[in-house]
Amino acid sequence: MNNLVITPNYVNIFSCIGPKCEDSCCNDWGIYFDKKTYKKIVKHPDFSSLAKIAFKEVKTDNNSWAVIELDEAGACPFLNENKLCKIHDQAGVEALSNTCQTYPKVNNHIAGNRYRSLSLSCPEVARIVLFEPEAFQFEAQISGNKSAAPIPEWQEKSYDYSLELLVGLGLDWEQALLAIGLLIRTSENVANGLEPASALDVRFEQLQKFVQAGLLNEQYEQLSCTPAVQENAFVSVHSKLCKIHSRAHRPRFTRLNEAVNSICNEDNQYSIEELNKAWHNIALPALSESPDLFERFILYSIFHNHFPMLGKNGPLKAFRLLVLDCLLIRCYLSAMAFKYQGLTQSDIILCFQVYQVVRQHRSSFADVIDEIMQELDIQTIPSTISLLKTK
C-alpha cells in the first residue's frame, strides 16, 4: 500500500504577509538556533557584530544551542527597517533557525502518511482557515516513503467517522459535537479493551439513524443549560491563559481582555448570562455572513490533531478539550461583540488566533484545562456538551 501526503488547500493558499501581519511571529517568540546554524551566523560577515549581542548561548543540546535576545519592544533584532528578516534576505532560508524555517507549517507523520497543516496561532492562517471558500479542498499524493507501523484500528475509525459526523449529516456544529462525543465514548471503550473495534461501525450506523430520525437533535434539546458551570470553566481557563500568554501585554491580547472585562456585572464578576445574551443578540447576527465558522474550526482541529489522537491520553480527553476550545472561543466572540457592538473579520480572527497562541504552543495547557474540567466534574458527554448550551 502506497503511503500518502495529504494536503488541505489552506496549506497551498498560505503565504506569509510579513510586515502586514497583525501579530508577527518575529515578536515575543523564543527563537532557538541549533549549534551548526548558530556558528554560521556568528561567523557571517554581515551579522557577526550584531550576533554578539543578539544571541545568548544556552547550550541545552545541539538543537538548542543559542537563543535570540529580543529587544525592549519584544522584536527580533535581526529585523530590518521594513520588519523583514535580515538573515533570510542576506544569507538565505538555510541560515534561519528551524523555528523560523518551518513556522507555521506542521507535518504530522501517522502510519506512514504525512498530514500537512498550519498553526492557527498565525493570524493569516486563521483568516484562510475561517474565511477562504476553498480552504478545505484536500489532495493526496503518493509520498514514496516506506511503510510504517499502523495506528490502532479504533483510532483511524474514530477519525474517519468524526469527520463524517461533522460534514456529512447536515448537523449544526453543536449537534455534530454531541454525535462525535457519543462516538468517542465507544472509542474509549474500544481503546480500553472493553469492546471490539467493530463496535465503532455499529455505533456510527446507529448515530446515522438517530440523525435521520431527528432523535439526536431531540437529545441535544433535552440537555440542560449550566450557566454556573460554564462561568466557572470560562473564568478558570481564561485566568490561566492571562497568566501564561507570551503576548498578554501586547495590544492584540489587551483588546480581547478588555472586551472580556467589559462583561463583568456590578459585583465585578464575569457574567455568563450576559455573554450568552450577547452571543444571541449581537454575535450571531454579526456572523450571519460566515455561519460555518465553528464547522471550519472543528474540521481544522480534527484534521490538524488527527482527532482523537492525544499522545498517551484517551479519546474522551481529546473530545472534552475540543468542546472547551469551542466554549472559550464562543465566549471571546460574544465579549468582543458586546464591547464593540458587532464583529469585524479582524475581531473574529483575533478571537480564534490569540487563544491558539497558548493552546497550540504550550502542551501543558491541555493538562491545565483537563484539571479544571475534572474539578468542575465535567467528565460525561452530557456534562461536556452542556457547556455549549446558551439557553
Short mmCIF file of C-alpha atoms in Angstrom, two decimals:
data_model
loop_
_atom_site.label_atom_id
_atom_site.label_comp_id
_atom_site.label_asym_id
_atom_site.label_seq_id
_atom_site.Cartn_x
_atom_site.Cartn_y
_atom_site.Cartn_z
CA MET A 1 0.00 0.00 0.00
CA ASN A 2 1.38 3.39 -1.01
CA ASN A 3 1.91 5.97 1.70
CA LEU A 4 0.42 9.39 1.05
CA VAL A 5 0.99 13.09 1.62
CA ILE A 6 -2.39 14.64 2.46
CA THR A 7 -2.63 18.40 1.99
CA PRO A 8 -5.60 20.68 2.67
CA ASN A 9 -5.82 23.65 0.35
CA TYR A 10 -5.30 26.12 3.20
CA VAL A 11 -1.66 24.98 3.18
CA ASN A 12 -1.34 25.76 -0.53
CA ILE A 13 -3.11 29.12 -0.21
CA PHE A 14 -0.95 30.37 2.65
CA SER A 15 1.81 32.89 2.01
CA CYS A 16 3.47 34.89 4.78
CA ILE A 17 2.39 38.54 4.66
CA GLY A 18 5.46 39.71 6.61
CA PRO A 19 5.20 43.26 7.97
CA LYS A 20 1.44 43.38 7.28
CA CYS A 21 0.84 40.67 9.89
CA GLU A 22 -1.24 41.80 12.87
CA ASP A 23 0.65 39.52 15.28
CA SER A 24 4.09 38.87 13.84
CA CYS A 25 5.91 35.69 14.81
CA CYS A 26 9.10 37.81 14.86
CA ASN A 27 7.92 39.24 18.21
CA ASP A 28 7.77 37.65 21.65
CA TRP A 29 8.85 34.18 20.49
CA GLY A 30 11.61 32.07 21.96
CA ILE A 31 13.76 31.60 18.83
CA TYR A 32 16.38 28.88 19.33
CA PHE A 33 19.25 28.07 16.98
CA ASP A 34 21.00 24.75 16.64
CA LYS A 35 24.77 24.73 17.15
CA LYS A 36 25.73 24.47 13.47
CA THR A 37 23.42 27.25 12.25
CA TYR A 38 24.37 29.49 15.18
CA LYS A 39 28.07 29.13 14.38
CA LYS A 40 27.39 30.10 10.76
CA ILE A 41 25.55 33.28 11.77
CA VAL A 42 28.22 34.29 14.28
CA LYS A 43 30.91 33.97 11.60
CA HIS A 44 28.88 35.59 8.83
CA PRO A 45 30.48 38.96 7.89
CA ASP A 46 27.12 40.73 7.75
CA PHE A 47 25.96 39.53 11.16
CA SER A 48 29.00 38.90 13.36
CA SER A 49 28.80 42.23 15.22
CA LEU A 50 25.05 42.05 15.82
CA ALA A 51 25.25 38.36 16.73
CA LYS A 52 27.48 39.14 19.72
CA ILE A 53 24.62 40.99 21.43
CA ALA A 54 21.65 39.33 19.73
CA PHE A 55 22.36 35.77 20.90
CA LYS A 56 22.57 34.15 24.29
CA GLU A 57 24.26 30.76 24.41
CA VAL A 58 22.20 28.28 26.41
CA LYS A 59 23.76 25.02 25.17
CA THR A 60 20.79 22.91 26.24
CA ASP A 61 21.67 20.49 23.45
CA ASN A 62 22.89 20.70 19.85
CA ASN A 63 19.41 21.63 18.66
CA SER A 64 19.01 24.41 21.25
CA TRP A 65 22.48 25.90 21.39
CA ALA A 66 21.59 29.59 21.46
CA VAL A 67 18.50 31.76 21.79
CA ILE A 68 17.85 35.20 20.31
CA GLU A 69 17.62 38.03 22.83
CA LEU A 70 14.61 40.11 21.83
CA ASP A 71 14.80 43.90 22.06
CA GLU A 72 12.85 46.09 24.50
CA ALA A 73 9.81 46.01 22.22
CA GLY A 74 9.92 42.20 22.12
CA ALA A 75 11.09 42.17 18.50
CA CYS A 76 13.82 40.09 16.91
CA PRO A 77 16.96 42.26 16.47
CA PHE A 78 17.53 40.76 13.03
CA LEU A 79 14.53 42.61 11.57
CA ASN A 80 15.31 45.43 9.16
CA GLU A 81 13.53 48.80 8.95
CA ASN A 82 10.76 47.17 6.88
CA LYS A 83 10.24 44.46 9.54
CA LEU A 84 11.71 41.81 7.24
CA CYS A 85 14.35 39.29 8.30
CA LYS A 86 17.96 40.30 7.56
CA ILE A 87 19.15 36.71 7.85
CA HIS A 88 16.66 35.47 5.29
CA ASP A 89 17.41 38.40 2.99
CA GLN A 90 21.21 38.23 3.14
CA ALA A 91 22.07 34.62 3.95
CA GLY A 92 19.10 32.61 2.63
CA VAL A 93 16.48 30.39 4.18
CA GLU A 94 19.05 27.71 5.12
CA ALA A 95 20.61 30.14 7.60
CA LEU A 96 17.38 30.53 9.57
CA SER A 97 16.59 28.70 12.77
CA ASN A 98 14.39 25.64 12.45
CA THR A 99 11.52 27.61 14.05
CA CYS A 100 11.79 30.40 11.51
CA GLN A 101 12.18 27.99 8.58
CA THR A 102 9.12 25.96 9.41
CA TYR A 103 6.53 28.10 11.26
CA PRO A 104 3.57 27.98 10.78
CA LYS A 105 4.00 24.71 8.86
CA VAL A 106 3.19 21.47 10.67
CA ASN A 107 3.79 17.91 9.43
CA ASN A 108 2.18 15.00 11.23
CA HIS A 109 3.51 11.56 10.32
CA ILE A 110 0.89 8.93 11.07
CA ALA A 111 1.10 5.31 9.98
CA GLY A 112 3.45 6.18 7.13
CA ASN A 113 1.29 9.01 5.80
CA ARG A 114 2.20 12.69 6.10
CA TYR A 115 -0.55 15.14 7.00
CA ARG A 116 0.44 18.71 6.15
CA SER A 117 -1.10 21.52 8.15
CA LEU A 118 -0.51 25.01 9.56
CA SER A 119 -0.72 26.50 13.05
CA LEU A 120 -3.82 28.56 13.78
CA SER A 121 -1.71 30.79 16.04
CA CYS A 122 -0.75 32.67 12.85
CA PRO A 123 -3.36 35.36 12.01
CA GLU A 124 -3.05 34.81 8.26
CA VAL A 125 -3.57 31.07 8.71
CA ALA A 126 -6.64 31.79 10.84
CA ARG A 127 -8.00 34.09 8.14
CA ILE A 128 -7.60 31.42 5.45
CA VAL A 129 -8.99 28.57 7.57
CA LEU A 130 -12.01 30.57 8.69
CA PHE A 131 -12.89 32.50 5.56
CA GLU A 132 -11.33 31.18 2.35
CA PRO A 133 -14.04 29.26 0.42
CA GLU A 134 -11.65 26.63 -0.94
CA ALA A 135 -9.58 26.17 2.23
CA PHE A 136 -10.78 22.62 2.86
CA GLN A 137 -10.27 21.03 -0.51
CA PHE A 138 -7.88 18.14 0.00
CA GLU A 139 -5.34 16.47 -2.23
CA ALA A 140 -3.41 13.25 -1.69
CA GLN A 141 -0.15 12.36 -3.41
CA ILE A 142 1.97 9.25 -3.18
CA SER A 143 4.89 10.02 -0.87
CA GLY A 144 7.29 7.27 -1.83
CA ASN A 145 8.09 6.67 1.84
CA LYS A 146 8.50 3.21 3.22
CA SER A 147 5.63 1.65 5.11
CA ALA A 148 5.37 2.34 8.83
CA ALA A 149 3.63 0.72 11.76
CA PRO A 150 -0.13 1.29 11.56
CA ILE A 151 -2.02 3.09 14.29
CA PRO A 152 -4.71 1.15 16.17
CA GLU A 153 -7.79 0.46 14.07
CA TRP A 154 -10.05 2.26 16.57
CA GLN A 155 -8.08 5.50 16.15
CA GLU A 156 -8.42 5.57 12.38
CA LYS A 157 -12.11 4.65 12.52
CA SER A 158 -12.73 7.33 15.15
CA TYR A 159 -11.01 9.93 12.97
CA ASP A 160 -12.89 8.96 9.79
CA TYR A 161 -16.29 8.72 11.48
CA SER A 162 -15.81 12.02 13.34
CA LEU A 163 -15.21 13.78 10.03
CA GLU A 164 -18.31 12.19 8.54
CA LEU A 165 -20.47 13.16 11.52
CA LEU A 166 -19.29 16.75 11.21
CA VAL A 167 -19.62 17.32 7.47
CA GLY A 168 -21.79 14.51 6.11
CA LEU A 169 -25.07 14.63 8.00
CA GLY A 170 -26.14 18.28 7.81
CA LEU A 171 -25.92 18.88 11.55
CA ASP A 172 -25.31 22.20 13.28
CA TRP A 173 -21.89 22.26 14.90
CA GLU A 174 -23.20 21.79 18.45
CA GLN A 175 -25.25 18.72 17.48
CA ALA A 176 -22.34 17.41 15.45
CA LEU A 177 -20.16 17.61 18.56
CA LEU A 178 -22.78 15.66 20.51
CA ALA A 179 -22.74 12.95 17.83
CA ILE A 180 -18.94 12.89 17.87
CA GLY A 181 -18.99 12.65 21.66
CA LEU A 182 -21.30 9.64 21.57
CA LEU A 183 -18.96 8.01 19.05
CA ILE A 184 -15.89 8.82 21.15
CA ARG A 185 -17.45 7.22 24.21
CA THR A 186 -17.39 3.97 22.25
CA SER A 187 -13.81 4.75 21.16
CA GLU A 188 -12.83 4.98 24.82
CA ASN A 189 -14.30 1.54 25.48
CA VAL A 190 -12.51 0.05 22.47
CA ALA A 191 -9.21 1.68 23.45
CA ASN A 192 -9.54 0.15 26.92
CA GLY A 193 -10.28 -3.30 25.53
CA LEU A 194 -13.90 -3.32 26.67
CA GLU A 195 -15.35 -3.62 23.15
CA PRO A 196 -14.02 -4.73 19.74
CA ALA A 197 -13.14 -2.19 17.03
CA SER A 198 -16.24 -3.29 15.12
CA ALA A 199 -18.34 -1.63 17.85
CA LEU A 200 -17.41 1.69 16.25
CA ASP A 201 -19.00 0.61 12.95
CA VAL A 202 -22.18 -0.30 14.80
CA ARG A 203 -22.14 2.94 16.75
CA PHE A 204 -21.65 5.05 13.62
CA GLU A 205 -24.58 3.36 11.89
CA GLN A 206 -26.74 3.96 14.97
CA LEU A 207 -25.81 7.64 15.01
CA GLN A 208 -26.69 7.99 11.35
CA LYS A 209 -30.14 6.55 12.08
CA PHE A 210 -30.55 8.79 15.14
CA VAL A 211 -29.84 11.83 12.99
CA GLN A 212 -32.23 10.77 10.25
CA ALA A 213 -34.99 10.16 12.78
CA GLY A 214 -34.42 13.52 14.49
CA LEU A 215 -33.52 11.79 17.76
CA LEU A 216 -30.06 13.34 18.04
CA ASN A 217 -31.46 16.86 17.83
CA GLU A 218 -34.09 15.88 20.38
CA GLN A 219 -31.38 14.59 22.71
CA TYR A 220 -29.43 17.83 22.34
CA GLU A 221 -32.50 19.95 23.12
CA GLN A 222 -33.14 17.93 26.28
CA LEU A 223 -29.70 18.78 27.69
CA SER A 224 -29.71 21.44 30.39
CA CYS A 225 -28.01 24.81 30.13
CA THR A 226 -25.49 25.01 33.01
CA PRO A 227 -24.54 28.69 33.38
CA ALA A 228 -22.71 28.28 36.70
CA VAL A 229 -20.50 25.51 35.32
CA GLN A 230 -19.94 27.42 32.08
CA GLU A 231 -18.95 30.52 34.02
CA ASN A 232 -16.51 28.63 36.25
CA ALA A 233 -14.97 26.86 33.26
CA PHE A 234 -14.58 30.05 31.23
CA VAL A 235 -13.23 32.18 34.09
CA SER A 236 -10.79 29.48 35.24
CA VAL A 237 -9.33 28.81 31.79
CA HIS A 238 -9.23 32.47 30.76
CA SER A 239 -7.46 33.39 34.02
CA LYS A 240 -4.80 30.74 33.37
CA LEU A 241 -4.46 32.00 29.80
CA CYS A 242 -3.83 35.56 31.00
CA LYS A 243 -1.05 34.38 33.30
CA ILE A 244 0.94 32.40 30.76
CA HIS A 245 0.19 34.12 27.42
CA SER A 246 3.51 35.30 25.97
CA ARG A 247 1.87 38.39 24.49
CA ALA A 248 -0.51 39.28 27.31
CA HIS A 249 0.92 42.81 27.46
CA ARG A 250 0.54 43.44 23.73
CA PRO A 251 -2.36 45.47 22.25
CA ARG A 252 -3.89 42.47 20.49
CA PHE A 253 -4.38 40.44 23.65
CA THR A 254 -5.25 43.57 25.63
CA ARG A 255 -8.10 44.31 23.21
CA LEU A 256 -9.56 40.87 23.83
CA ASN A 257 -9.09 41.01 27.60
CA GLU A 258 -10.71 44.44 27.82
CA ALA A 259 -13.72 43.04 25.98
CA VAL A 260 -13.94 40.15 28.45
CA ASN A 261 -13.68 42.55 31.41
CA SER A 262 -16.44 44.73 29.97
CA ILE A 263 -18.95 41.95 30.57
CA CYS A 264 -18.44 41.95 34.34
CA ASN A 265 -21.53 42.65 36.47
CA GLU A 266 -21.89 45.24 39.24
CA ASP A 267 -20.01 42.93 41.64
CA ASN A 268 -17.05 42.84 39.22
CA GLN A 269 -17.74 39.21 38.35
CA TYR A 270 -17.90 37.76 34.87
CA SER A 271 -21.48 37.16 33.77
CA ILE A 272 -22.03 34.13 31.57
CA GLU A 273 -25.67 35.16 31.22
CA GLU A 274 -24.59 38.44 29.61
CA LEU A 275 -22.12 36.58 27.40
CA ASN A 276 -24.84 34.21 26.23
CA LYS A 277 -27.22 37.10 25.58
CA ALA A 278 -24.52 38.86 23.59
CA TRP A 279 -24.00 35.67 21.60
CA HIS A 280 -27.64 35.54 20.51
CA ASN A 281 -28.38 39.24 20.20
CA ILE A 282 -25.15 40.63 18.72
CA ALA A 283 -22.59 37.96 17.76
CA LEU A 284 -24.83 35.59 15.80
CA PRO A 285 -26.35 38.37 13.66
CA ALA A 286 -22.84 39.69 13.03
CA LEU A 287 -21.74 36.20 11.95
CA SER A 288 -24.66 35.71 9.56
CA GLU A 289 -22.37 36.01 6.54
CA SER A 290 -19.99 33.39 7.98
CA PRO A 291 -22.33 30.78 9.52
CA ASP A 292 -19.82 27.94 9.17
CA LEU A 293 -17.01 29.38 11.36
CA PHE A 294 -17.22 26.70 14.02
CA GLU A 295 -17.68 23.89 11.50
CA ARG A 296 -14.46 25.10 9.87
CA PHE A 297 -12.66 25.31 13.20
CA ILE A 298 -13.77 21.83 14.25
CA LEU A 299 -12.86 20.39 10.84
CA TYR A 300 -9.44 22.02 11.12
CA SER A 301 -9.00 20.67 14.66
CA ILE A 302 -9.94 17.11 13.69
CA PHE A 303 -7.56 17.11 10.73
CA HIS A 304 -4.72 19.06 12.38
CA ASN A 305 -4.68 16.87 15.51
CA HIS A 306 -5.78 13.67 13.76
CA PHE A 307 -8.52 13.62 16.40
CA PRO A 308 -8.90 11.86 18.77
CA MET A 309 -5.16 11.21 18.98
CA LEU A 310 -3.71 12.92 22.06
CA GLY A 311 -0.43 11.25 22.94
CA LYS A 312 -0.85 8.81 25.78
CA ASN A 313 -4.20 10.28 26.78
CA GLY A 314 -7.54 8.80 25.90
CA PRO A 315 -10.06 9.89 23.27
CA LEU A 316 -12.55 11.27 25.81
CA LYS A 317 -9.97 13.80 26.99
CA ALA A 318 -9.38 14.88 23.39
CA PHE A 319 -13.12 15.34 22.99
CA ARG A 320 -13.52 17.37 26.18
CA LEU A 321 -10.68 19.65 25.11
CA LEU A 322 -12.27 20.24 21.70
CA VAL A 323 -15.57 21.24 23.27
CA LEU A 324 -13.84 23.50 25.79
CA ASP A 325 -11.96 25.18 22.92
CA CYS A 326 -15.30 25.95 21.30
CA LEU A 327 -16.70 27.34 24.56
CA LEU A 328 -13.73 29.69 25.07
CA ILE A 329 -13.79 30.98 21.51
CA ARG A 330 -17.56 31.47 21.57
CA CYS A 331 -17.25 33.45 24.79
CA TYR A 332 -14.49 35.58 23.27
CA LEU A 333 -16.62 36.31 20.23
CA SER A 334 -19.54 37.22 22.50
CA ALA A 335 -17.39 39.53 24.62
CA MET A 336 -15.98 41.30 21.57
CA ALA A 337 -19.46 41.67 20.11
CA PHE A 338 -20.74 43.08 23.42
CA LYS A 339 -17.85 45.54 23.81
CA TYR A 340 -17.81 46.81 20.23
CA GLN A 341 -21.46 46.17 19.31
CA GLY A 342 -20.55 43.97 16.38
CA LEU A 343 -17.77 41.85 14.94
CA THR A 344 -15.36 42.65 12.14
CA GLN A 345 -13.43 39.95 10.31
CA SER A 346 -10.32 41.12 12.16
CA ASP A 347 -12.11 40.68 15.51
CA ILE A 348 -13.19 37.16 14.59
CA ILE A 349 -9.67 36.18 13.55
CA LEU A 350 -8.31 37.65 16.79
CA CYS A 351 -10.64 35.53 18.96
CA PHE A 352 -9.54 32.26 17.35
CA GLN A 353 -5.86 33.12 16.88
CA VAL A 354 -4.98 34.72 20.23
CA TYR A 355 -6.31 31.68 22.09
CA GLN A 356 -4.31 29.30 19.89
CA VAL A 357 -1.02 31.05 20.71
CA VAL A 358 -1.17 29.25 24.05
CA ARG A 359 -3.36 26.28 23.14
CA GLN A 360 -1.10 25.09 20.31
CA HIS A 361 2.30 26.01 21.70
CA ARG A 362 2.04 25.18 25.40
CA SER A 363 1.49 21.45 25.55
CA SER A 364 0.96 21.63 29.32
CA PHE A 365 -2.05 23.92 28.83
CA ALA A 366 -4.14 20.93 27.74
CA ASP A 367 -3.45 19.35 31.12
CA VAL A 368 -4.41 22.60 32.86
CA ILE A 369 -7.74 22.62 31.01
CA ASP A 370 -8.39 18.97 31.81
CA GLU A 371 -7.66 19.52 35.50
CA ILE A 372 -10.18 22.38 35.56
CA MET A 373 -12.80 20.20 33.88
CA GLN A 374 -12.18 17.42 36.40
CA GLU A 375 -12.51 19.87 39.29
CA LEU A 376 -15.85 21.02 37.87
CA ASP A 377 -16.91 17.39 37.31
CA ILE A 378 -17.20 17.85 33.55
CA GLN A 379 -16.48 14.25 32.61
CA THR A 380 -19.52 12.79 30.85
CA ILE A 381 -20.72 13.52 27.33
CA PRO A 382 -23.90 15.30 28.56
CA SER A 383 -22.00 17.50 31.05
CA THR A 384 -19.41 18.36 28.39
CA ILE A 385 -21.94 19.25 25.68
CA SER A 386 -23.96 21.26 28.21
CA LEU A 387 -21.11 23.76 28.16
CA LEU A 388 -22.35 24.77 24.71
CA LYS A 389 -26.00 25.33 25.68
CA THR A 390 -26.81 29.03 25.90
CA LYS A 391 -30.45 28.83 26.92
#
